[in-house]
mmCIF file of C-alpha atoms and ligand atoms in Angstrom:
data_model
loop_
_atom_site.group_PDB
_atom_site.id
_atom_site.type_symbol
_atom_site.label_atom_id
_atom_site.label_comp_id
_atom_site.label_asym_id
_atom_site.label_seq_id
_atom_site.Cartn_x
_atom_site.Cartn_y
_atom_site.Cartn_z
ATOM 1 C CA UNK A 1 121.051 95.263 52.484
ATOM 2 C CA UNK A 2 117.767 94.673 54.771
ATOM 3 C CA UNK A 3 120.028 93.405 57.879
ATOM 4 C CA UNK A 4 118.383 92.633 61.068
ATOM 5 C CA UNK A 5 120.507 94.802 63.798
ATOM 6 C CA UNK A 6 121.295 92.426 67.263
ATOM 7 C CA UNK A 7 120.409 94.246 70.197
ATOM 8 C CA UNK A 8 122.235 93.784 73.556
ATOM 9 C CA UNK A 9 121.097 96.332 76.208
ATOM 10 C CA UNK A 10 123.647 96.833 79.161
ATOM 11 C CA UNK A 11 122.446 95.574 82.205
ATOM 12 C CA UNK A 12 124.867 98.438 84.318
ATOM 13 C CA UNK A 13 123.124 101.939 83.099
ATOM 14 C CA UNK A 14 126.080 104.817 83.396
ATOM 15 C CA UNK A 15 125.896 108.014 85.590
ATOM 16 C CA UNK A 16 124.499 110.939 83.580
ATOM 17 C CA UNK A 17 126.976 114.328 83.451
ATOM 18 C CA UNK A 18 125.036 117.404 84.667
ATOM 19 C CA UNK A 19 124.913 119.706 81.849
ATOM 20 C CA UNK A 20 127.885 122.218 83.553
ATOM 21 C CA UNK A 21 129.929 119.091 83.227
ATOM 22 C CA UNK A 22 129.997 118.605 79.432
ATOM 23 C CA UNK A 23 132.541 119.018 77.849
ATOM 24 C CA UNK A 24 133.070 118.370 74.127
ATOM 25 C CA UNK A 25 133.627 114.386 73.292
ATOM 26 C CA UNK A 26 133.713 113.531 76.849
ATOM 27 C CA UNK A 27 131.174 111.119 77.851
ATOM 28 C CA UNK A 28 129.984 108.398 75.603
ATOM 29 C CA UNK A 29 125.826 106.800 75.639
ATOM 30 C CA UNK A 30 125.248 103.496 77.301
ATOM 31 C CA UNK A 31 125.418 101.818 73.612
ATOM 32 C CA UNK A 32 127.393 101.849 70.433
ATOM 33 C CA UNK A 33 126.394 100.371 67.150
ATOM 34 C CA UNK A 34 129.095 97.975 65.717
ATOM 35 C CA UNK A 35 129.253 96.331 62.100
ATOM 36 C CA UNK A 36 131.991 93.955 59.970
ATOM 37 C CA UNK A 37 133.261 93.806 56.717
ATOM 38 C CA UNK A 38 135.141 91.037 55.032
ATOM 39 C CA UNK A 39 135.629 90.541 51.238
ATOM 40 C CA UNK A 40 133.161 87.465 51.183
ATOM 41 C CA UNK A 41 130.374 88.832 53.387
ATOM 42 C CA UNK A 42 130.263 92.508 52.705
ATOM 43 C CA UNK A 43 128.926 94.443 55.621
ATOM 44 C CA UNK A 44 127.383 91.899 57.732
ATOM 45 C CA UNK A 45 126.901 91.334 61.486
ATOM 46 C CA UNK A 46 125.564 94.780 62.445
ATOM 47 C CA UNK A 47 124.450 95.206 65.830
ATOM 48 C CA UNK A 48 124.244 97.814 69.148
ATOM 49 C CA UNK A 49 125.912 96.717 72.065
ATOM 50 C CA UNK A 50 126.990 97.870 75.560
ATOM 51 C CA UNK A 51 129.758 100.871 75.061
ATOM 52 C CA UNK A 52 133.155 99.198 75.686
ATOM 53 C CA UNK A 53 136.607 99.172 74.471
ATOM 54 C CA UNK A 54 137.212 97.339 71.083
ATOM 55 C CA UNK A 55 139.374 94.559 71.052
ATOM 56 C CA UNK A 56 141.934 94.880 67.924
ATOM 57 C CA UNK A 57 145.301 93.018 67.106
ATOM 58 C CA UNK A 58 148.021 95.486 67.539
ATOM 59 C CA UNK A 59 148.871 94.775 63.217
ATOM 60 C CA UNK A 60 145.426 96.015 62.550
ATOM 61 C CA UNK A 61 146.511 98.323 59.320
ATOM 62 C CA UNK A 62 144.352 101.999 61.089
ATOM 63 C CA UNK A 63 147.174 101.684 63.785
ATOM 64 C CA UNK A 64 149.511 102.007 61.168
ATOM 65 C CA UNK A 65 148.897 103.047 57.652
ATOM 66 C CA UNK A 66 145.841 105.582 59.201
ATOM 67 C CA UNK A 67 143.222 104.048 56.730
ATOM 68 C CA UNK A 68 140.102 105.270 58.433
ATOM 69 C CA UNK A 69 137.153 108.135 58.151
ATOM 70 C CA UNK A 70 134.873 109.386 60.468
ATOM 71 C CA UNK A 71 131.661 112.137 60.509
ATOM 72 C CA UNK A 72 130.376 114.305 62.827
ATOM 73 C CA UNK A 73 126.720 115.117 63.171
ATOM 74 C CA UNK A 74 124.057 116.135 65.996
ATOM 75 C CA UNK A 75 121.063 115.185 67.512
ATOM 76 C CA UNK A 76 118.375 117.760 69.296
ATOM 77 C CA UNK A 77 115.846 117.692 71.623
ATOM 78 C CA UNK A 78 113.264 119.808 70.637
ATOM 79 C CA UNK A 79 110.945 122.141 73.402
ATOM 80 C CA UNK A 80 107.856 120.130 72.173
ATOM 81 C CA UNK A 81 110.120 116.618 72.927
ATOM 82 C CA UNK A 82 110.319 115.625 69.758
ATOM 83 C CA UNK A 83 114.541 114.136 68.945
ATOM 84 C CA UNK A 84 115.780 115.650 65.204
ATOM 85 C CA UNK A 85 118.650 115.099 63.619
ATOM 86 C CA UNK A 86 120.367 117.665 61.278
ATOM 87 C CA UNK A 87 120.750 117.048 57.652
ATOM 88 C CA UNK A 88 122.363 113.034 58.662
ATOM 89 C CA UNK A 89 121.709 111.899 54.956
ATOM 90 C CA UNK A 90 124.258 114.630 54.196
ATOM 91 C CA UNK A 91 126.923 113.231 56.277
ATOM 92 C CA UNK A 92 126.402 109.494 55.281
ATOM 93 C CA UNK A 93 126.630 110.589 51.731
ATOM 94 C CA UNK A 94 130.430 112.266 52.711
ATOM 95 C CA UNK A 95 131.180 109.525 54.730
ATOM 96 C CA UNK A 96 131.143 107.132 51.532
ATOM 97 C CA UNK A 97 132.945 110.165 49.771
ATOM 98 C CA UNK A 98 135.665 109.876 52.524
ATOM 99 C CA UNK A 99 135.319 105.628 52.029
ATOM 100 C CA UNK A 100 135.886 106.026 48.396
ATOM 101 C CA UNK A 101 139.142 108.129 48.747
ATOM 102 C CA UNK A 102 140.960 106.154 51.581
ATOM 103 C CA UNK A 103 139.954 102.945 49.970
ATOM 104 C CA UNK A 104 137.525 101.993 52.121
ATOM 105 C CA UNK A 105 134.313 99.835 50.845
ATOM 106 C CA UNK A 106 131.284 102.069 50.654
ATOM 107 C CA UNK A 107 128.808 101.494 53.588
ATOM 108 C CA UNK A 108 124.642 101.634 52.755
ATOM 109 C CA UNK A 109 123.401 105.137 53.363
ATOM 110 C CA UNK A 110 120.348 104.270 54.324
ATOM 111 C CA UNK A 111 120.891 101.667 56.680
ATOM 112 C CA UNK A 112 123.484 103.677 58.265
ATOM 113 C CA UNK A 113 120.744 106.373 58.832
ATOM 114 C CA UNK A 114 118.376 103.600 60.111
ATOM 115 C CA UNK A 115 121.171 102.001 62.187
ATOM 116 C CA UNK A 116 121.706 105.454 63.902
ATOM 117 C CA UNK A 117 118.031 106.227 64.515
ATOM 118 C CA UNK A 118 117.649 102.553 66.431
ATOM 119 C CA UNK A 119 120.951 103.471 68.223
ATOM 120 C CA UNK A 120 119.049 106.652 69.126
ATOM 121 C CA UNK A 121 115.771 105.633 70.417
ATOM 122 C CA UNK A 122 117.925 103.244 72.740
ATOM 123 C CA UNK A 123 120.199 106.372 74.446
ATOM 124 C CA UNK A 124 117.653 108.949 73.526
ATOM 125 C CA UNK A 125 117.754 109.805 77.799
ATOM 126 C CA UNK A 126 121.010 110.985 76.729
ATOM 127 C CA UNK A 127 120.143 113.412 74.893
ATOM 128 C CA UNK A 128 120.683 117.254 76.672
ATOM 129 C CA UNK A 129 118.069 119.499 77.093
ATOM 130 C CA UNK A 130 119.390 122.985 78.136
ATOM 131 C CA UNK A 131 120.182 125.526 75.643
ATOM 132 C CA UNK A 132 123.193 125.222 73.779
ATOM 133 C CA UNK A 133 123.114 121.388 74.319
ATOM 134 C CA UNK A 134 123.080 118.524 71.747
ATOM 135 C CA UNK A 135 124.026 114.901 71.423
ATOM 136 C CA UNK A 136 127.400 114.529 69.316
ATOM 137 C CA UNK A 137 127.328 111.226 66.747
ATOM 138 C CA UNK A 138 130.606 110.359 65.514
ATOM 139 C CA UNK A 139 130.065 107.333 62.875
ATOM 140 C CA UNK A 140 133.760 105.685 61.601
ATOM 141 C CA UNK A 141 135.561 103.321 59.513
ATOM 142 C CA UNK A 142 139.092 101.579 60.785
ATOM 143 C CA UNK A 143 140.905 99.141 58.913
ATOM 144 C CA UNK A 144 141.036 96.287 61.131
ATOM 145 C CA UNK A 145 143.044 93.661 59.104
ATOM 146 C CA UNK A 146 146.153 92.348 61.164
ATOM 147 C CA UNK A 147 148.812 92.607 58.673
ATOM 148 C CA UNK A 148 151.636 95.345 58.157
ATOM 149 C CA UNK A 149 151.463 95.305 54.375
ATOM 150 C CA UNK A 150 150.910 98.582 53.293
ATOM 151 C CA UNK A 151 148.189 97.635 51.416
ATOM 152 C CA UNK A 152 144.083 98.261 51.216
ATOM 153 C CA UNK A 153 142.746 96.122 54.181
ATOM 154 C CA UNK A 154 140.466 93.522 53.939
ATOM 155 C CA UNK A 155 139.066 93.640 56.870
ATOM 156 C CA UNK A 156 136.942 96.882 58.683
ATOM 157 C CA UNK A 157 134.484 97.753 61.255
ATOM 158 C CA UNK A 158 131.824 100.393 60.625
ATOM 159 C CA UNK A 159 131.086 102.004 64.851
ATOM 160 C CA UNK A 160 128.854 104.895 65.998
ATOM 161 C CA UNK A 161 129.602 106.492 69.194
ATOM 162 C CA UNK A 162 127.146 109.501 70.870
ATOM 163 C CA UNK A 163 128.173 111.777 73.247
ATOM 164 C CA UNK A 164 126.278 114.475 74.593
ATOM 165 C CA UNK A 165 128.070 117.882 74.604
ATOM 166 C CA UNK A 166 127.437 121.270 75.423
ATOM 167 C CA UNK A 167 129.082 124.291 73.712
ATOM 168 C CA UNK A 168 132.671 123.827 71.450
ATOM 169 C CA UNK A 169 134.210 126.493 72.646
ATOM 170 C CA UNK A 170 134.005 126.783 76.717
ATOM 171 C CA UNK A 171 133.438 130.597 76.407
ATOM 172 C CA UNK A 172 130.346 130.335 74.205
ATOM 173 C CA UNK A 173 129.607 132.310 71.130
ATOM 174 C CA UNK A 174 132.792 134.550 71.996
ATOM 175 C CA UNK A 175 134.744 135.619 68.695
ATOM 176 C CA UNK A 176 137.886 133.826 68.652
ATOM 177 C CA UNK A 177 141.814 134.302 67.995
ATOM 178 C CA UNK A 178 143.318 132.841 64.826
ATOM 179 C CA UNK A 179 146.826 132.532 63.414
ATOM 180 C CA UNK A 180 147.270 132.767 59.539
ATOM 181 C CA UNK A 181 149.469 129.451 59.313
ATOM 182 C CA UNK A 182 152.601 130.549 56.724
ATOM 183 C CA UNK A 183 155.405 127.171 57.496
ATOM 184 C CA UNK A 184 152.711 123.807 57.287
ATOM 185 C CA UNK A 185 150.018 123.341 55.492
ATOM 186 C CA UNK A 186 147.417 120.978 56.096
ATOM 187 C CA UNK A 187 146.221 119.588 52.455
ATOM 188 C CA UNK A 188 146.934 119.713 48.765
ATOM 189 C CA UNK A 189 144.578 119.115 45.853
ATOM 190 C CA UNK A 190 145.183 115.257 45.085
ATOM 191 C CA UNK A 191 145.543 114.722 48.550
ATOM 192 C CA UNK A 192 142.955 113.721 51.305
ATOM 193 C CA UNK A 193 141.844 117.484 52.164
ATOM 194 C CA UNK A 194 138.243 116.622 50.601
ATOM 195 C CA UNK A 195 138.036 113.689 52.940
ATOM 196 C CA UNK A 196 137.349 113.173 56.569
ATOM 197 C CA UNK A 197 140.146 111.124 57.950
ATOM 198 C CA UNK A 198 142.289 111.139 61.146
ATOM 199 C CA UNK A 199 145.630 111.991 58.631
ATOM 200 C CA UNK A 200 144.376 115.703 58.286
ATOM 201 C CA UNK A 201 144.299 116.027 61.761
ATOM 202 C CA UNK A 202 147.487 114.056 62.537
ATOM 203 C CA UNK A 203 149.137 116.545 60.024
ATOM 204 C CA UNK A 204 147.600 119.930 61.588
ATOM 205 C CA UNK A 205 148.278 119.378 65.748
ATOM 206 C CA UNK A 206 151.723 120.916 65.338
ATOM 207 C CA UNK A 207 150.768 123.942 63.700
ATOM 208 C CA UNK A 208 147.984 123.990 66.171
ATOM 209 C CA UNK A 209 149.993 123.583 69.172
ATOM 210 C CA UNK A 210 152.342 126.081 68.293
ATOM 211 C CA UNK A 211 149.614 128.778 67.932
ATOM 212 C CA UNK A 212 147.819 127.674 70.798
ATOM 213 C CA UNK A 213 151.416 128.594 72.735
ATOM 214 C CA UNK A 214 151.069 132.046 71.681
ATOM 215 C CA UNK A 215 147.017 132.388 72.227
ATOM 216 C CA UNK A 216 145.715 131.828 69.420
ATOM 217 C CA UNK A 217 142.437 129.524 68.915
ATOM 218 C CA UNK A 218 142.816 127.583 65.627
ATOM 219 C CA UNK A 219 145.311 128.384 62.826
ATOM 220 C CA UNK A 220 143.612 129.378 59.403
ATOM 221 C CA UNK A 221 145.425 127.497 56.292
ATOM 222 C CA UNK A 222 146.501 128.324 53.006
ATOM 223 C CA UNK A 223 146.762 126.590 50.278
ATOM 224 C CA UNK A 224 149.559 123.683 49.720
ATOM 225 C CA UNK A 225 150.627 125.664 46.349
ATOM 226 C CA UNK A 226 150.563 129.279 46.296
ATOM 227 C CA UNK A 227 150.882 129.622 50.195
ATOM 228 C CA UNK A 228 148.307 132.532 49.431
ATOM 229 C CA UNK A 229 144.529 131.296 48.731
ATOM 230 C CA UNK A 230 142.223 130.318 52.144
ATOM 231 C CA UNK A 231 141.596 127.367 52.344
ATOM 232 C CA UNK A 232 139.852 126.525 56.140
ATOM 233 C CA UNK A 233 140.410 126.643 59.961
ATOM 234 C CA UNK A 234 140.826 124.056 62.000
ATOM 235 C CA UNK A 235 138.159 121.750 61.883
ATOM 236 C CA UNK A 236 135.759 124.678 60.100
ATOM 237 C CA UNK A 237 135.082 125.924 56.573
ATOM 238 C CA UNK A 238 135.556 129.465 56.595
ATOM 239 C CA UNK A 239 133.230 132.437 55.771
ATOM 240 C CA UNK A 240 134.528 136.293 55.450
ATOM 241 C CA UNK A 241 132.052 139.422 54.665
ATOM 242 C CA UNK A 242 133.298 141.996 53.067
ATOM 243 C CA UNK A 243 132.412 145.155 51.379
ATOM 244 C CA UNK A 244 128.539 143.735 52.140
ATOM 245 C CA UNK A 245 129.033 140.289 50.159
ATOM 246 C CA UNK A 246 129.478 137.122 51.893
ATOM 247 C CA UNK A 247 132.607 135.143 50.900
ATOM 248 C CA UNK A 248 133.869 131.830 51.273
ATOM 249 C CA UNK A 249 136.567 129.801 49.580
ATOM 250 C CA UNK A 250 135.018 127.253 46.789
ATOM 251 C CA UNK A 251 135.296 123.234 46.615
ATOM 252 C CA UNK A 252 138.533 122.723 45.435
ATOM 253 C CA UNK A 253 139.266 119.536 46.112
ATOM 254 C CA UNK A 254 141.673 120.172 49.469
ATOM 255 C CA UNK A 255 139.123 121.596 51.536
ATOM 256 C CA UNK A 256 135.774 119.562 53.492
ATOM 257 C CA UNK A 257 132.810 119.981 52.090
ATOM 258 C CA UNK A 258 130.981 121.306 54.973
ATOM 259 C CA UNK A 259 127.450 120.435 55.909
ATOM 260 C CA UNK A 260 127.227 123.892 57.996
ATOM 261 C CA UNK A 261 128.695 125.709 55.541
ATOM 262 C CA UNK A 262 126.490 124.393 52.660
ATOM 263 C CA UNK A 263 123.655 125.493 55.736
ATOM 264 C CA UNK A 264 125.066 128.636 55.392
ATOM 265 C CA UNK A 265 125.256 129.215 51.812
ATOM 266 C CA UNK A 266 121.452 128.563 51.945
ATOM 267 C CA UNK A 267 120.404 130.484 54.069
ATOM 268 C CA UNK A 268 122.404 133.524 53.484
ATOM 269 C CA UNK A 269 121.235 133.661 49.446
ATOM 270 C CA UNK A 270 117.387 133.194 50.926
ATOM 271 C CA UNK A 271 118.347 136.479 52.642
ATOM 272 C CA UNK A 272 119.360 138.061 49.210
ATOM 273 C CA UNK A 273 122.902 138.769 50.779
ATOM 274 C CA UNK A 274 124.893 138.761 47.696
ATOM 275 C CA UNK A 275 127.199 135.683 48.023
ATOM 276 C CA UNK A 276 130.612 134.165 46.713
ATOM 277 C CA UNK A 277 131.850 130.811 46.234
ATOM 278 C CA UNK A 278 135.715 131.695 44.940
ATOM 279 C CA UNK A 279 139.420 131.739 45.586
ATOM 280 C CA UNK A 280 140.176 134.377 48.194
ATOM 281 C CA UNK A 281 144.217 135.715 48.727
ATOM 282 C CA UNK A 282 145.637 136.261 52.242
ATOM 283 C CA UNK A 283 146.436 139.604 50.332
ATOM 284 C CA UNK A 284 142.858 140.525 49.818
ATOM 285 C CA UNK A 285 141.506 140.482 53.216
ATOM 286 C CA UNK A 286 144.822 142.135 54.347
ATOM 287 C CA UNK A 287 143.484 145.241 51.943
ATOM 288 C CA UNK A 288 139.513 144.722 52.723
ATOM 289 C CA UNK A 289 141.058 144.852 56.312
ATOM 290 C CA UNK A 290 143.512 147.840 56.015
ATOM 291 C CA UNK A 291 140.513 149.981 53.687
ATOM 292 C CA UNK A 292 137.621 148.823 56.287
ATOM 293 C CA UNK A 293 136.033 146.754 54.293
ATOM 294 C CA UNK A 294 136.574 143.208 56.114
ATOM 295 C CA UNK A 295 133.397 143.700 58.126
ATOM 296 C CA UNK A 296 132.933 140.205 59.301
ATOM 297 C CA UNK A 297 134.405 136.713 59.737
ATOM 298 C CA UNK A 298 133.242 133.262 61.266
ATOM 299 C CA UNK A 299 134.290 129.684 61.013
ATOM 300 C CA UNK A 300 131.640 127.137 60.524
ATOM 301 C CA UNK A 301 130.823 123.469 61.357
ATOM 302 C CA UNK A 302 128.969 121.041 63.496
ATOM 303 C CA UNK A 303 130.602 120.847 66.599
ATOM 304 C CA UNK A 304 130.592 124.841 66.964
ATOM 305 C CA UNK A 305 128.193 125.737 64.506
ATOM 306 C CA UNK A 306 128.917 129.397 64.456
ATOM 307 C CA UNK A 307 132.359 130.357 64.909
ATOM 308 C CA UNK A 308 133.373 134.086 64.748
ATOM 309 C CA UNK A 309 136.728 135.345 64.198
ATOM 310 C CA UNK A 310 137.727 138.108 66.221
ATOM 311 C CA UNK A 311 141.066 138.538 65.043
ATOM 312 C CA UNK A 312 143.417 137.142 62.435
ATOM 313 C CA UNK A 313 147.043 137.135 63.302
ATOM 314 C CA UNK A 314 149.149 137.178 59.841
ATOM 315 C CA UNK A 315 153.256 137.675 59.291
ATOM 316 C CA UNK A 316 153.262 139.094 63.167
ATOM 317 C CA UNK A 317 150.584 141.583 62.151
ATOM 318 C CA UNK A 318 147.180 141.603 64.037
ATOM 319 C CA UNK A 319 144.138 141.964 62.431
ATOM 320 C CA UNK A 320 141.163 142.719 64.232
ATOM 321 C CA UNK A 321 137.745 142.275 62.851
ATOM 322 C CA UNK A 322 135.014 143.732 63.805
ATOM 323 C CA UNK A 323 136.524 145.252 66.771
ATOM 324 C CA UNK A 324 136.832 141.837 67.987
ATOM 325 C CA UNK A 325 133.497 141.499 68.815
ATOM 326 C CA UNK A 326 130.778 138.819 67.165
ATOM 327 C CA UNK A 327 128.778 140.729 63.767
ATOM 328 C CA UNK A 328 125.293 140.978 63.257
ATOM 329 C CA UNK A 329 125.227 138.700 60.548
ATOM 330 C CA UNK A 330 127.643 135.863 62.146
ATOM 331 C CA UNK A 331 124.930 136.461 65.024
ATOM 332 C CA UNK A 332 122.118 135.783 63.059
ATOM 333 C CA UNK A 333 123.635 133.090 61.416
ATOM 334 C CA UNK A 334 123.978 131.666 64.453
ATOM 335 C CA UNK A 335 120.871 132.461 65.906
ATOM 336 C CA UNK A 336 118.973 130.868 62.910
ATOM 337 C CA UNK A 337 120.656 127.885 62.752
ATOM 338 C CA UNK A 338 120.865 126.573 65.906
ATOM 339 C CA UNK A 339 116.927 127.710 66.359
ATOM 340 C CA UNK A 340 116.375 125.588 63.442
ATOM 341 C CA UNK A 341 118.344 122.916 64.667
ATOM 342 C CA UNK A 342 116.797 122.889 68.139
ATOM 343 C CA UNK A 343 113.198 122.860 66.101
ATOM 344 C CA UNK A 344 112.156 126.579 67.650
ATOM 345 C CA UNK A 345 112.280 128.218 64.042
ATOM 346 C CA UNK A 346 110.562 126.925 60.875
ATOM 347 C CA UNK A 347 112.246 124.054 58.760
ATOM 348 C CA UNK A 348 111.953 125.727 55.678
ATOM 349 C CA UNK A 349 114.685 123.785 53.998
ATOM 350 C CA UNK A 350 113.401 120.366 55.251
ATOM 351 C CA UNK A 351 116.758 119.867 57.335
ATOM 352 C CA UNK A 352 115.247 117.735 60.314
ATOM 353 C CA UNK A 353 115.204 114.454 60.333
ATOM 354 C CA UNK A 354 112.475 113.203 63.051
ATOM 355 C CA UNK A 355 113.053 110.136 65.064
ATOM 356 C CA UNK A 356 109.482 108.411 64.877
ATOM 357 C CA UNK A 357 110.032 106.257 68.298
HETATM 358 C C1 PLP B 401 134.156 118.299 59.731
HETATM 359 C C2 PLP B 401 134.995 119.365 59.148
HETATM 360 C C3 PLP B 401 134.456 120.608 58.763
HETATM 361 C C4 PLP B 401 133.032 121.016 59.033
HETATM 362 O O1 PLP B 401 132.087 120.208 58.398
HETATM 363 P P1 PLP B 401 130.586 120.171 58.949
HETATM 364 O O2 PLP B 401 129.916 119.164 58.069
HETATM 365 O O3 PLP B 401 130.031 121.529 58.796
HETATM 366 O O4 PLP B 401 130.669 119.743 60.365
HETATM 367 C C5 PLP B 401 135.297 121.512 58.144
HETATM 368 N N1 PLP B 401 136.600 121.240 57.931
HETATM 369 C C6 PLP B 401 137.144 120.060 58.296
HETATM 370 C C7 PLP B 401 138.583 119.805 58.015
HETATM 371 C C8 PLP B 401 136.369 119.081 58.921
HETATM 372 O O5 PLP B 401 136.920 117.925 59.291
#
């Protein structure tokens, strides 16, 4: 698919935010890259255009049957000004995952990467210097065909949107609060859990809310079954150390297939910190807790990268890890990543993609 993308530059240049103004998802580039999809011409008309709303028939089948994806991915400025991103071919191969499950025709990998890097060079003045800073790309997929049959659509749009951000969580690297969610759960194997679409989310914002009432951060789910096994928080894959070995649920089909937490995994057995991929019971950190063995545990994913948990709150009991301040490894975790992300440590894993404007 060797398409030619349009290019329209806007002639009316936005305001940059100053970097203590960012907040996550806020402010969107100048540009966005666009593309169609009909049963006779495939993906066709791709092309970057001046940011601006889209202009949809209120039928279009997203609105109502949810049959959309999206990914999440960054883009760095590095000290020597050179732009990276991290590990994109990673999420373009989940996006078509996600594509695949909701019914969605699968996009071209590669042109998606190319599509973003040409998006890039256009906005790169966008992208945040300061510590702690990044540009946010958020590719997705909406069914766009006007019709309230609650069938596959025939009809999509393929859109990239960039937003520069500075740290998830306002408070920085701070370990956070999170409930252990025992009336919803968020996913079941079968379902969409392995996916990333809008429906996940739709389904966890009461269970969020209500544990946001009572302080708490995110909510940490269990599984859909047993009510028992850890499955992931929020919008994070999960990590736990205890009694000296790293621990983290494994794939099982309701739970996202994290590009941080694969990160993770990586770097943690180059470290020769013995390391699990398995099914891990509510009950079992309740004992590694109450025996002192639960030494550490952090969330992981793009938009926070690091996440550490300073407390689980479980059946009205409160569990406090680590004292409830951030570990030594959650801090070198964090410390390594983001250093490689920012290009100030070594690629050793080949993670950075450079943009060769
Ligand atoms: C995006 C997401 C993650 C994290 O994935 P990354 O690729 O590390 O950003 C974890 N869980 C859910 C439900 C997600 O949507």
């Amino acid at each position: 698919m060797a398409h030619n993308i349009e290019v329209e530059l806007t002639s009316n240049k936005k305001k940059k935010p100053v970097t203590e103004q960012l907040e996550f998802g806020k402010y969107f580039t100048d540009h966005m890259f666009i593309m169609d999809y009909d049963g006779e011409q495939g993906w066709h008309q791709p092309r970057i255009i001046p940011y601006q709303p889209l202009l949809l028939d209120p039928a279009a089948k997203v609105f109502h049957y949810g049959q959309t994806v999206f990914e999440g991915l960054k883009a760095y400025r590095t000290p020597d000004g050179r732009t990276v991103l991290f590990r994109p071919q990673k999420n373009f191969q989940r996006l078509n995952l996600s594509n695949d499950r909701l019914s969605i025709p699968a996009v071209d990998e590669e042109f998606a990467l190319e599509a973003l890097k040409q998006l890039l060079v256009i906005d790169q003045d966008w992208i945040p210097e300061e510590q702690g800073t990044s540009l946010y790309i958020r590719p997705f997929v909406i069914a766009t065909q006007p019709s309230l049959g609650a069938s596959t659509s025939t009809h999509y749009q393929f859109i990239i949107i960039m937003s520069p951000v500075g740290s998830y969580y306002a408070e920085g690297i701070h370990p956070v609060k999170i409930h252990v969610e025992s009336d919803y759960v968020r996913a079941v194997r079968g379902g969409v859990g392995m996916a990333k679409t809008a429906g996940n989310y739709a389904a966890s914002l009461r269970a969020q809310d209500t544990a946001a009432a009572s302080g708490y951060a995110q909510v940490l789910w269990l599984d859909g079954v047993h009510r028992k096994y850890i499955e992931e928080v929020g919008s994070m894959n999960v990590f736990f150390k205890i009694n000296g070995t790293v621990v983290t649920p494994a794939l099982n089909g309701s739970i996202l297939d994290g590009v941080t937490r694969n990160s993770i995994l990586q770097l943690v057995r180059s470290w020769n910190i013995p390391c699990e991929e398995r099914q891990i019971s509510i009950d079992e950190l309740y004992e590694a807790h109450k025996n002192g063995t639960l030494e550490e545990a952090w969330g992981t994913g793009t938009a926070a990268v690091i996440s550490p948990v300073g407390e689980l709150n479980w059946n009205n009991e409160r569990l406090v890890i680590h004292g409830g301040q951030t570990g030594e490894l959650s801090s070198k975790l964090y410390n390594t990543l983001t250093g490689i992300q920012r290009g100030e440590l070594k690629d050793e894993f080949g993670w950075l993609v450079q943009l060769s404007s």
